[in-house]
Amino acid sequence: MAVQQGIWKISQSADAKPQALREIKLENEALLEQQIVKDISILNAHWLLIGQQVTTDFGKKIDLLAVDASGSVIVIELKKDRTPRDVVAQTIDYASWVETLTSDRLSRIYAEFAVKQGLSSQSLDEVFRQKFSMVLSEDDLNSSHQMVIVAAELDASTERIITYLNDKASVAVNAVFFSVFEDNGHQYLSRAWMIDPLETEEHAVNTSAKGHWNGELYCSFGAGPGSRNWEDAIEYGFVSGGGGRWYSKTLLDVSPGDRLWVNIPGTGYVGVAEVTASAVMADEFITEDMALKGSYARAEDVGEDNAEFFVGVKWLHTETQSTAFSEVGLFGNQNTIARPRDKKWDHTVERLKQVWMIK
């Protein structure tokens, strides 16, 4: 199904019709690549660009590499003069190479990119922390990957292939379409995703999962100055996440009766709770009688995508941040809610049960 885009200029006069801007051809895809390098939010505001024209071990060059807050690596390929099927096959081939990269190799790729771009920091750990306000976990980095094809359009056959890979094979591949419009000598860029990017991210997480899920939910609670507050969560019985759909989307999959174990990144595990209510936005959850110490964005102020979402819980055990439980070998992840399928998570849950005497 072809994706059509358009931009209309709204007149200040109530009697005038909206004026459709003229669509023009993007003459140089290298220019689009440079625009993305200058501002990765053109694709996704929650990605960090770490490489451009990255040379693979078999002599090919990947247009762009990025990571998201979960450590997932994103392979970004511009269609350029290749046929649609060729670019899909090439992107999958690149992803098979990216999957083999160690954290050290990815750090070197970023350092080379930073030097070429004249960036102030050549440390992937440092820029990741600055971008996401989180510590980059070596276990999370490249634990999954995604593929994104950038094009003006794709043929119907290629779109069917991408849809099939996502829906049937759970392969995290997506396409984003750009159009250019002109008005009085000014050019404007329009973007449309073929598949909701959140679906692709979910496939990336599922693809990387190994082993059996033990039925226990992991929760990352990003407490900090000017943000959510752990004492609020204890007193009013909630966990929350927000600041973008990436941070809030997993809360929507939580159901009453689920049990979750709460970790404050950089601090340690601080509680375990049973979910009592499904996720709602701050506007609905917060009441006037709550004396909240933290800051929680409301949809009426920042829009639904950036609003804080709350899940009501009954605490089974809590710790203060100063008594949080932390030791080597415990599971950590940047997703607000996760269903880990690895032995480290099994160990973490059993260890917390032992320490907190939870059945």
mmCIF file of C-alpha atoms in Angstrom:
data_model
loop_
_atom_site.group_PDB
_atom_site.id
_atom_site.type_symbol
_atom_site.label_atom_id
_atom_site.label_comp_id
_atom_site.label_asym_id
_atom_site.label_seq_id
_atom_site.Cartn_x
_atom_site.Cartn_y
_atom_site.Cartn_z
ATOM 1 C CA MET A 1 0.000 0.000 0.000
ATOM 2 C CA ALA A 2 1.617 3.234 -1.153
ATOM 3 C CA VAL A 3 2.126 5.893 1.514
ATOM 4 C CA GLN A 4 1.012 9.341 0.398
ATOM 5 C CA GLN A 5 2.118 12.463 2.215
ATOM 6 C CA GLY A 6 1.056 16.067 1.955
ATOM 7 C CA ILE A 7 1.521 19.426 3.663
ATOM 8 C CA TRP A 8 -1.005 22.257 3.588
ATOM 9 C CA LYS A 9 -0.484 25.871 4.558
ATOM 10 C CA ILE A 10 -3.322 27.259 6.641
ATOM 11 C CA SER A 11 -4.382 30.768 5.714
ATOM 12 C CA GLN A 12 -5.030 33.421 8.343
ATOM 13 C CA SER A 13 -8.237 34.249 6.512
ATOM 14 C CA ALA A 14 -11.277 32.203 7.496
ATOM 15 C CA ASP A 15 -12.549 32.386 3.911
ATOM 16 C CA ALA A 16 -9.392 31.085 2.219
ATOM 17 C CA LYS A 17 -8.801 27.409 1.462
ATOM 18 C CA PRO A 18 -5.731 25.584 2.815
ATOM 19 C CA GLN A 19 -2.935 25.723 0.245
ATOM 20 C CA ALA A 20 -1.242 22.434 -0.649
ATOM 21 C CA LEU A 21 2.533 22.743 -0.859
ATOM 22 C CA ARG A 22 4.190 21.476 -4.011
ATOM 23 C CA GLU A 23 5.989 18.154 -3.636
ATOM 24 C CA ILE A 24 9.420 18.066 -5.255
ATOM 25 C CA LYS A 25 11.870 15.260 -5.894
ATOM 26 C CA LEU A 26 14.729 14.709 -3.490
ATOM 27 C CA GLU A 27 17.632 15.130 -5.871
ATOM 28 C CA ASN A 28 20.387 13.974 -3.551
ATOM 29 C CA GLU A 29 19.887 11.264 -0.922
ATOM 30 C CA ALA A 30 23.331 12.084 0.466
ATOM 31 C CA LEU A 31 21.790 15.379 1.604
ATOM 32 C CA LEU A 32 19.068 13.459 3.440
ATOM 33 C CA GLU A 33 21.724 11.313 5.100
ATOM 34 C CA GLN A 34 23.547 14.433 6.274
ATOM 35 C CA GLN A 35 20.328 15.897 7.654
ATOM 36 C CA ILE A 36 19.772 12.705 9.655
ATOM 37 C CA VAL A 37 23.362 12.857 10.932
ATOM 38 C CA LYS A 38 22.795 16.422 12.104
ATOM 39 C CA ASP A 39 19.515 15.519 13.821
ATOM 40 C CA ILE A 40 18.665 11.855 14.393
ATOM 41 C CA SER A 41 15.219 12.887 15.683
ATOM 42 C CA ILE A 42 14.255 13.170 12.009
ATOM 43 C CA LEU A 43 13.989 9.394 12.341
ATOM 44 C CA ASN A 44 13.523 8.903 16.074
ATOM 45 C CA ALA A 45 14.182 11.270 18.974
ATOM 46 C CA HIS A 46 14.972 8.280 21.202
ATOM 47 C CA TRP A 47 17.900 7.040 19.115
ATOM 48 C CA LEU A 48 21.578 7.877 19.467
ATOM 49 C CA LEU A 49 23.595 7.916 16.245
ATOM 50 C CA ILE A 50 26.901 6.061 16.645
ATOM 51 C CA GLY A 51 28.221 5.545 13.117
ATOM 52 C CA GLN A 52 28.110 6.700 9.502
ATOM 53 C CA GLN A 53 29.403 4.769 6.488
ATOM 54 C CA VAL A 54 30.587 1.977 8.766
ATOM 55 C CA THR A 55 32.839 -0.487 6.938
ATOM 56 C CA THR A 56 31.924 -4.132 7.515
ATOM 57 C CA ASP A 57 34.382 -7.028 7.608
ATOM 58 C CA PHE A 58 33.362 -7.905 4.037
ATOM 59 C CA GLY A 59 34.148 -4.472 2.633
ATOM 60 C CA LYS A 60 30.641 -3.009 2.423
ATOM 61 C CA LYS A 61 29.508 0.222 4.067
ATOM 62 C CA ILE A 62 26.483 0.611 6.335
ATOM 63 C CA ASP A 63 24.940 4.044 5.857
ATOM 64 C CA LEU A 64 24.109 4.722 9.509
ATOM 65 C CA LEU A 65 24.184 2.925 12.865
ATOM 66 C CA ALA A 66 22.249 3.973 15.961
ATOM 67 C CA VAL A 67 21.317 2.622 19.386
ATOM 68 C CA ASP A 68 18.233 3.127 21.525
ATOM 69 C CA ALA A 69 17.892 3.315 25.296
ATOM 70 C CA SER A 70 17.632 -0.471 25.602
ATOM 71 C CA GLY A 71 20.984 -0.946 23.839
ATOM 72 C CA SER A 72 19.347 -2.277 20.680
ATOM 73 C CA VAL A 73 21.456 -1.475 17.604
ATOM 74 C CA ILE A 74 19.635 -0.023 14.589
ATOM 75 C CA VAL A 75 20.932 -0.532 11.044
ATOM 76 C CA ILE A 76 19.761 2.357 8.844
ATOM 77 C CA GLU A 77 20.050 2.066 5.063
ATOM 78 C CA LEU A 78 19.061 4.643 2.455
ATOM 79 C CA LYS A 79 17.631 3.161 -0.735
ATOM 80 C CA LYS A 80 19.735 5.354 -3.047
ATOM 81 C CA ASP A 81 19.984 3.856 -6.542
ATOM 82 C CA ARG A 82 19.379 0.243 -5.508
ATOM 83 C CA THR A 83 16.226 -1.703 -6.260
ATOM 84 C CA PRO A 84 13.853 -2.078 -3.292
ATOM 85 C CA ARG A 85 14.504 -5.804 -2.971
ATOM 86 C CA ASP A 86 18.255 -5.267 -3.133
ATOM 87 C CA VAL A 87 18.213 -2.762 -0.293
ATOM 88 C CA VAL A 88 16.104 -5.078 1.902
ATOM 89 C CA ALA A 89 18.469 -7.991 1.269
ATOM 90 C CA GLN A 90 21.507 -5.765 1.844
ATOM 91 C CA THR A 91 20.098 -4.428 5.110
ATOM 92 C CA ILE A 92 19.439 -7.935 6.440
ATOM 93 C CA ASP A 93 22.964 -8.929 5.416
ATOM 94 C CA TYR A 94 24.375 -5.947 7.319
ATOM 95 C CA ALA A 95 22.295 -6.842 10.373
ATOM 96 C CA SER A 96 23.787 -10.343 10.384
ATOM 97 C CA TRP A 97 27.220 -8.709 10.679
ATOM 98 C CA VAL A 98 26.115 -6.163 13.286
ATOM 99 C CA GLU A 99 24.824 -9.001 15.464
ATOM 100 C CA THR A 100 28.411 -10.242 15.871
ATOM 101 C CA LEU A 101 29.814 -6.914 17.101
ATOM 102 C CA THR A 102 31.162 -6.762 20.631
ATOM 103 C CA SER A 103 30.684 -3.775 22.912
ATOM 104 C CA ASP A 104 34.357 -2.869 22.392
ATOM 105 C CA ARG A 105 33.903 -2.852 18.621
ATOM 106 C CA LEU A 106 30.793 -0.685 18.856
ATOM 107 C CA SER A 107 32.640 1.706 21.159
ATOM 108 C CA ARG A 108 35.417 2.036 18.567
ATOM 109 C CA ILE A 109 32.859 2.621 15.810
ATOM 110 C CA TYR A 110 31.386 5.473 17.833
ATOM 111 C CA ALA A 111 34.817 6.926 18.635
ATOM 112 C CA GLU A 112 35.687 7.056 14.918
ATOM 113 C CA PHE A 113 32.332 8.669 14.156
ATOM 114 C CA ALA A 114 32.811 11.237 16.937
ATOM 115 C CA VAL A 115 36.234 12.226 15.593
ATOM 116 C CA LYS A 116 34.912 12.679 12.041
ATOM 117 C CA GLN A 117 31.969 14.742 13.298
ATOM 118 C CA GLY A 118 34.095 16.812 15.669
ATOM 119 C CA LEU A 119 32.021 15.780 18.682
ATOM 120 C CA SER A 120 33.223 16.713 22.153
ATOM 121 C CA SER A 121 33.116 13.188 23.571
ATOM 122 C CA GLN A 122 34.482 10.029 21.972
ATOM 123 C CA SER A 123 33.126 7.778 24.734
ATOM 124 C CA LEU A 124 30.008 5.777 23.891
ATOM 125 C CA ASP A 125 29.349 5.242 27.604
ATOM 126 C CA GLU A 126 29.411 8.983 28.237
ATOM 127 C CA VAL A 127 27.172 10.074 25.360
ATOM 128 C CA PHE A 128 24.723 7.255 26.123
ATOM 129 C CA ARG A 129 24.442 8.493 29.704
ATOM 130 C CA GLN A 130 23.999 12.082 28.507
ATOM 131 C CA LYS A 131 21.328 11.088 25.975
ATOM 132 C CA PHE A 132 19.276 8.661 28.037
ATOM 133 C CA SER A 133 20.230 9.552 31.636
ATOM 134 C CA MET A 134 21.122 5.889 32.085
ATOM 135 C CA VAL A 135 24.281 3.839 32.404
ATOM 136 C CA LEU A 136 25.012 1.729 29.322
ATOM 137 C CA SER A 137 25.005 -1.940 30.260
ATOM 138 C CA GLU A 138 27.446 -4.149 28.382
ATOM 139 C CA ASP A 139 24.911 -6.975 28.605
ATOM 140 C CA ASP A 140 22.209 -4.839 26.966
ATOM 141 C CA LEU A 141 24.338 -3.307 24.204
ATOM 142 C CA ASN A 142 23.603 -5.166 20.953
ATOM 143 C CA SER A 143 21.455 -7.740 22.742
ATOM 144 C CA SER A 144 18.990 -7.071 19.908
ATOM 145 C CA HIS A 145 18.970 -5.167 16.646
ATOM 146 C CA GLN A 146 16.571 -3.451 14.268
ATOM 147 C CA MET A 147 16.673 -2.601 10.566
ATOM 148 C CA VAL A 148 15.306 0.570 8.983
ATOM 149 C CA ILE A 149 15.122 1.302 5.258
ATOM 150 C CA VAL A 150 14.880 4.966 4.265
ATOM 151 C CA ALA A 151 13.221 5.629 0.906
ATOM 152 C CA ALA A 152 10.920 7.940 -1.004
ATOM 153 C CA GLU A 153 8.823 4.897 -1.884
ATOM 154 C CA LEU A 154 8.954 1.111 -2.158
ATOM 155 C CA ASP A 155 7.165 -1.202 -4.548
ATOM 156 C CA ALA A 156 4.219 -3.283 -3.348
ATOM 157 C CA SER A 157 6.224 -6.509 -3.392
ATOM 158 C CA THR A 158 8.903 -5.106 -1.082
ATOM 159 C CA GLU A 159 6.282 -3.740 1.298
ATOM 160 C CA ARG A 160 4.721 -7.209 1.459
ATOM 161 C CA ILE A 161 8.128 -8.710 2.271
ATOM 162 C CA ILE A 162 8.704 -6.244 5.117
ATOM 163 C CA THR A 163 5.210 -6.823 6.494
ATOM 164 C CA TYR A 164 5.680 -10.595 6.337
ATOM 165 C CA LEU A 165 9.039 -10.461 8.112
ATOM 166 C CA ASN A 166 7.490 -8.430 10.939
ATOM 167 C CA ASP A 167 4.176 -10.232 11.293
ATOM 168 C CA LYS A 168 5.164 -13.838 10.637
ATOM 169 C CA ALA A 169 8.883 -14.074 11.314
ATOM 170 C CA SER A 170 9.125 -11.386 14.050
ATOM 171 C CA VAL A 171 12.084 -9.814 12.248
ATOM 172 C CA ALA A 172 12.529 -6.194 13.322
ATOM 173 C CA VAL A 173 12.651 -4.487 9.921
ATOM 174 C CA ASN A 174 10.814 -1.295 9.017
ATOM 175 C CA ALA A 175 10.713 1.376 6.324
ATOM 176 C CA VAL A 176 10.377 5.127 6.636
ATOM 177 C CA PHE A 177 9.279 7.281 3.717
ATOM 178 C CA PHE A 178 10.401 10.867 3.202
ATOM 179 C CA SER A 179 8.876 13.495 0.954
ATOM 180 C CA VAL A 180 10.123 17.013 0.223
ATOM 181 C CA PHE A 181 7.808 19.996 -0.234
ATOM 182 C CA GLU A 182 8.584 23.513 -1.405
ATOM 183 C CA ASP A 183 7.036 26.868 -0.555
ATOM 184 C CA ASN A 184 8.449 30.249 -1.580
ATOM 185 C CA GLY A 185 11.976 28.913 -1.895
ATOM 186 C CA HIS A 186 11.856 27.006 1.401
ATOM 187 C CA GLN A 187 11.978 23.219 1.487
ATOM 188 C CA TYR A 188 10.218 21.048 4.058
ATOM 189 C CA LEU A 189 10.725 17.398 4.926
ATOM 190 C CA SER A 190 7.826 15.067 5.702
ATOM 191 C CA ARG A 191 8.140 11.599 7.241
ATOM 192 C CA ALA A 192 5.846 8.563 7.445
ATOM 193 C CA TRP A 193 6.620 5.132 8.901
ATOM 194 C CA MET A 194 5.402 2.021 7.131
ATOM 195 C CA ILE A 195 4.948 0.185 10.457
ATOM 196 C CA ASP A 196 4.571 1.729 13.904
ATOM 197 C CA PRO A 197 8.200 1.905 15.182
ATOM 198 C CA LEU A 198 7.067 0.617 18.569
ATOM 199 C CA GLU A 199 6.028 -2.662 16.924
ATOM 200 C CA THR A 200 9.481 -3.027 15.388
ATOM 201 C CA GLU A 201 11.132 -2.336 18.743
ATOM 202 C CA GLU A 202 8.946 -4.983 20.369
ATOM 203 C CA HIS A 203 10.019 -7.507 17.723
ATOM 204 C CA ALA A 204 13.643 -6.608 18.411
ATOM 205 C CA VAL A 205 13.172 -7.377 22.100
ATOM 206 C CA ASN A 206 11.354 -10.625 21.371
ATOM 207 C CA THR A 207 13.949 -11.741 18.828
ATOM 208 C CA SER A 208 16.767 -11.322 21.319
ATOM 209 C CA ALA A 209 14.935 -13.252 24.012
ATOM 210 C CA LYS A 210 16.360 -16.657 24.838
ATOM 211 C CA GLY A 211 15.057 -19.304 27.164
ATOM 212 C CA HIS A 212 11.905 -19.495 29.237
ATOM 213 C CA TRP A 213 10.240 -16.526 30.926
ATOM 214 C CA ASN A 214 9.709 -17.188 34.634
ATOM 215 C CA GLY A 215 6.484 -15.158 34.804
ATOM 216 C CA GLU A 216 8.011 -12.345 36.880
ATOM 217 C CA LEU A 217 8.097 -8.777 35.499
ATOM 218 C CA TYR A 218 11.099 -6.498 35.703
ATOM 219 C CA CYS A 219 10.453 -2.791 36.297
ATOM 220 C CA SER A 220 12.935 0.048 35.825
ATOM 221 C CA PHE A 221 11.930 3.072 37.910
ATOM 222 C CA GLY A 222 13.892 6.151 36.858
ATOM 223 C CA ALA A 223 13.865 8.183 40.059
ATOM 224 C CA GLY A 224 15.826 11.411 40.194
ATOM 225 C CA PRO A 225 15.776 15.155 40.889
ATOM 226 C CA GLY A 226 13.060 16.918 38.929
ATOM 227 C CA SER A 227 11.554 13.579 37.931
ATOM 228 C CA ARG A 228 9.561 10.751 39.513
ATOM 229 C CA ASN A 229 10.111 10.105 43.214
ATOM 230 C CA TRP A 230 10.475 6.711 44.886
ATOM 231 C CA GLU A 231 8.894 7.872 48.153
ATOM 232 C CA ASP A 232 5.822 8.928 46.154
ATOM 233 C CA ALA A 233 5.640 5.468 44.595
ATOM 234 C CA ILE A 234 5.718 3.774 47.995
ATOM 235 C CA GLU A 235 3.172 6.085 49.617
ATOM 236 C CA TYR A 236 0.640 6.144 46.800
ATOM 237 C CA GLY A 237 1.182 2.638 45.429
ATOM 238 C CA PHE A 238 2.392 2.993 41.860
ATOM 239 C CA VAL A 239 5.157 2.543 39.340
ATOM 240 C CA SER A 240 5.369 4.926 36.418
ATOM 241 C CA GLY A 241 7.192 5.882 33.252
ATOM 242 C CA GLY A 242 6.993 8.639 30.674
ATOM 243 C CA GLY A 243 8.789 11.231 28.626
ATOM 244 C CA GLY A 244 8.079 9.417 25.359
ATOM 245 C CA ARG A 245 6.202 6.389 24.075
ATOM 246 C CA TRP A 246 9.344 4.273 24.317
ATOM 247 C CA TYR A 247 9.299 4.671 28.103
ATOM 248 C CA SER A 248 5.554 4.308 28.661
ATOM 249 C CA LYS A 249 4.465 1.731 26.074
ATOM 250 C CA THR A 250 5.470 -1.350 28.080
ATOM 251 C CA LEU A 251 3.348 -0.215 31.031
ATOM 252 C CA LEU A 252 0.268 -0.683 28.846
ATOM 253 C CA ASP A 253 0.939 -4.436 28.689
ATOM 254 C CA VAL A 254 0.823 -4.874 32.475
ATOM 255 C CA SER A 255 -2.307 -6.480 33.948
ATOM 256 C CA PRO A 256 -3.764 -6.701 37.466
ATOM 257 C CA GLY A 257 -2.336 -9.717 39.255
ATOM 258 C CA ASP A 258 1.100 -9.446 37.626
ATOM 259 C CA ARG A 259 4.069 -9.279 39.965
ATOM 260 C CA LEU A 260 6.939 -6.922 39.278
ATOM 261 C CA TRP A 261 10.361 -6.355 40.806
ATOM 262 C CA VAL A 262 11.497 -2.735 40.830
ATOM 263 C CA ASN A 263 15.027 -1.596 40.104
ATOM 264 C CA ILE A 264 16.253 1.996 40.224
ATOM 265 C CA PRO A 265 19.110 2.109 37.674
ATOM 266 C CA GLY A 266 22.399 2.934 39.343
ATOM 267 C CA THR A 267 20.905 2.353 42.805
ATOM 268 C CA GLY A 268 19.565 -1.187 43.056
ATOM 269 C CA TYR A 269 16.400 -3.174 43.673
ATOM 270 C CA VAL A 270 13.957 -1.382 45.940
ATOM 271 C CA GLY A 271 10.717 -3.340 45.944
ATOM 272 C CA VAL A 272 8.343 -6.003 44.708
ATOM 273 C CA ALA A 273 4.639 -5.449 44.120
ATOM 274 C CA GLU A 274 1.443 -6.962 42.798
ATOM 275 C CA VAL A 275 -0.269 -4.957 40.074
ATOM 276 C CA THR A 276 -3.744 -3.795 41.099
ATOM 277 C CA ALA A 277 -4.733 -1.523 38.201
ATOM 278 C CA SER A 278 -3.941 -1.072 34.520
ATOM 279 C CA ALA A 279 -1.928 1.884 33.240
ATOM 280 C CA VAL A 280 -3.501 5.340 33.139
ATOM 281 C CA MET A 281 -2.083 8.778 32.418
ATOM 282 C CA ALA A 282 -1.047 11.200 35.149
ATOM 283 C CA ASP A 283 -4.140 13.312 34.491
ATOM 284 C CA GLU A 284 -6.341 10.440 35.655
ATOM 285 C CA PHE A 285 -4.137 8.980 38.381
ATOM 286 C CA ILE A 286 -3.059 12.095 40.283
ATOM 287 C CA THR A 287 -5.616 13.608 42.657
ATOM 288 C CA GLU A 288 -5.614 16.914 44.493
ATOM 289 C CA ASP A 289 -5.044 15.306 47.893
ATOM 290 C CA MET A 290 -1.715 13.757 46.828
ATOM 291 C CA ALA A 291 1.294 15.599 48.253
ATOM 292 C CA LEU A 292 3.705 14.473 45.564
ATOM 293 C CA LYS A 293 7.419 15.219 45.857
ATOM 294 C CA GLY A 294 8.264 14.281 42.274
ATOM 295 C CA SER A 295 7.379 15.810 38.926
ATOM 296 C CA TYR A 296 4.980 13.969 36.606
ATOM 297 C CA ALA A 297 4.017 15.246 33.159
ATOM 298 C CA ARG A 298 0.314 15.461 32.348
ATOM 299 C CA ALA A 299 -1.125 14.859 28.900
ATOM 300 C CA GLU A 300 -2.880 18.219 28.989
ATOM 301 C CA ASP A 301 0.541 19.875 29.209
ATOM 302 C CA VAL A 302 2.806 17.712 27.023
ATOM 303 C CA GLY A 303 0.459 15.492 24.997
ATOM 304 C CA GLU A 304 -0.317 11.798 25.431
ATOM 305 C CA ASP A 305 2.933 10.558 23.869
ATOM 306 C CA ASN A 306 5.078 12.360 26.449
ATOM 307 C CA ALA A 307 2.778 12.042 29.453
ATOM 308 C CA GLU A 308 3.626 10.002 32.548
ATOM 309 C CA PHE A 309 1.726 6.709 32.788
ATOM 310 C CA PHE A 310 0.940 5.134 36.167
ATOM 311 C CA VAL A 311 0.279 1.517 37.124
ATOM 312 C CA GLY A 312 -1.358 0.970 40.503
ATOM 313 C CA VAL A 313 0.340 -1.615 42.731
ATOM 314 C CA LYS A 314 0.155 -3.216 46.174
ATOM 315 C CA TRP A 315 3.620 -3.308 47.682
ATOM 316 C CA LEU A 316 4.739 -6.680 49.013
ATOM 317 C CA HIS A 317 8.121 -5.353 50.108
ATOM 318 C CA THR A 318 9.949 -2.042 49.752
ATOM 319 C CA GLU A 319 13.358 -0.617 50.554
ATOM 320 C CA THR A 320 14.537 2.963 50.708
ATOM 321 C CA GLN A 321 17.028 4.044 48.081
ATOM 322 C CA SER A 322 19.758 3.978 50.722
ATOM 323 C CA THR A 323 19.017 0.311 51.535
ATOM 324 C CA ALA A 324 18.468 -0.834 47.934
ATOM 325 C CA PHE A 325 19.754 -4.319 47.178
ATOM 326 C CA SER A 326 22.583 -4.489 44.667
ATOM 327 C CA GLU A 327 25.327 -6.989 43.979
ATOM 328 C CA VAL A 328 27.304 -8.366 41.055
ATOM 329 C CA GLY A 329 25.335 -10.645 38.758
ATOM 330 C CA LEU A 330 21.873 -9.078 39.037
ATOM 331 C CA PHE A 331 19.779 -8.368 35.959
ATOM 332 C CA GLY A 332 19.455 -4.801 34.683
ATOM 333 C CA ASN A 333 17.572 -3.298 31.751
ATOM 334 C CA GLN A 334 16.468 0.152 30.567
ATOM 335 C CA ASN A 335 12.905 -0.850 29.623
ATOM 336 C CA THR A 336 10.267 0.410 32.042
ATOM 337 C CA ILE A 337 8.724 -3.073 32.016
ATOM 338 C CA ALA A 338 10.424 -6.193 30.682
ATOM 339 C CA ARG A 339 9.824 -9.934 30.525
ATOM 340 C CA PRO A 340 13.428 -11.187 30.581
ATOM 341 C CA ARG A 341 14.182 -14.665 29.294
ATOM 342 C CA ASP A 342 17.681 -15.292 30.540
ATOM 343 C CA LYS A 343 19.340 -17.042 33.432
ATOM 344 C CA LYS A 344 20.489 -13.783 35.010
ATOM 345 C CA TRP A 345 16.856 -12.764 35.540
ATOM 346 C CA ASP A 346 16.033 -16.154 37.053
ATOM 347 C CA HIS A 347 18.976 -15.725 39.415
ATOM 348 C CA THR A 348 17.932 -12.159 40.289
ATOM 349 C CA VAL A 349 14.380 -13.132 41.228
ATOM 350 C CA GLU A 350 15.531 -16.090 43.321
ATOM 351 C CA ARG A 351 18.122 -13.923 45.061
ATOM 352 C CA LEU A 352 15.584 -11.198 45.867
ATOM 353 C CA LYS A 353 13.097 -13.772 47.143
ATOM 354 C CA GLN A 354 15.787 -15.080 49.456
ATOM 355 C CA VAL A 355 16.927 -11.684 50.735
ATOM 356 C CA TRP A 356 13.423 -10.241 51.164
ATOM 357 C CA MET A 357 11.830 -13.542 52.231
ATOM 358 C CA ILE A 358 9.244 -13.454 49.440
ATOM 359 C CA LYS A 359 7.532 -16.648 48.303
#
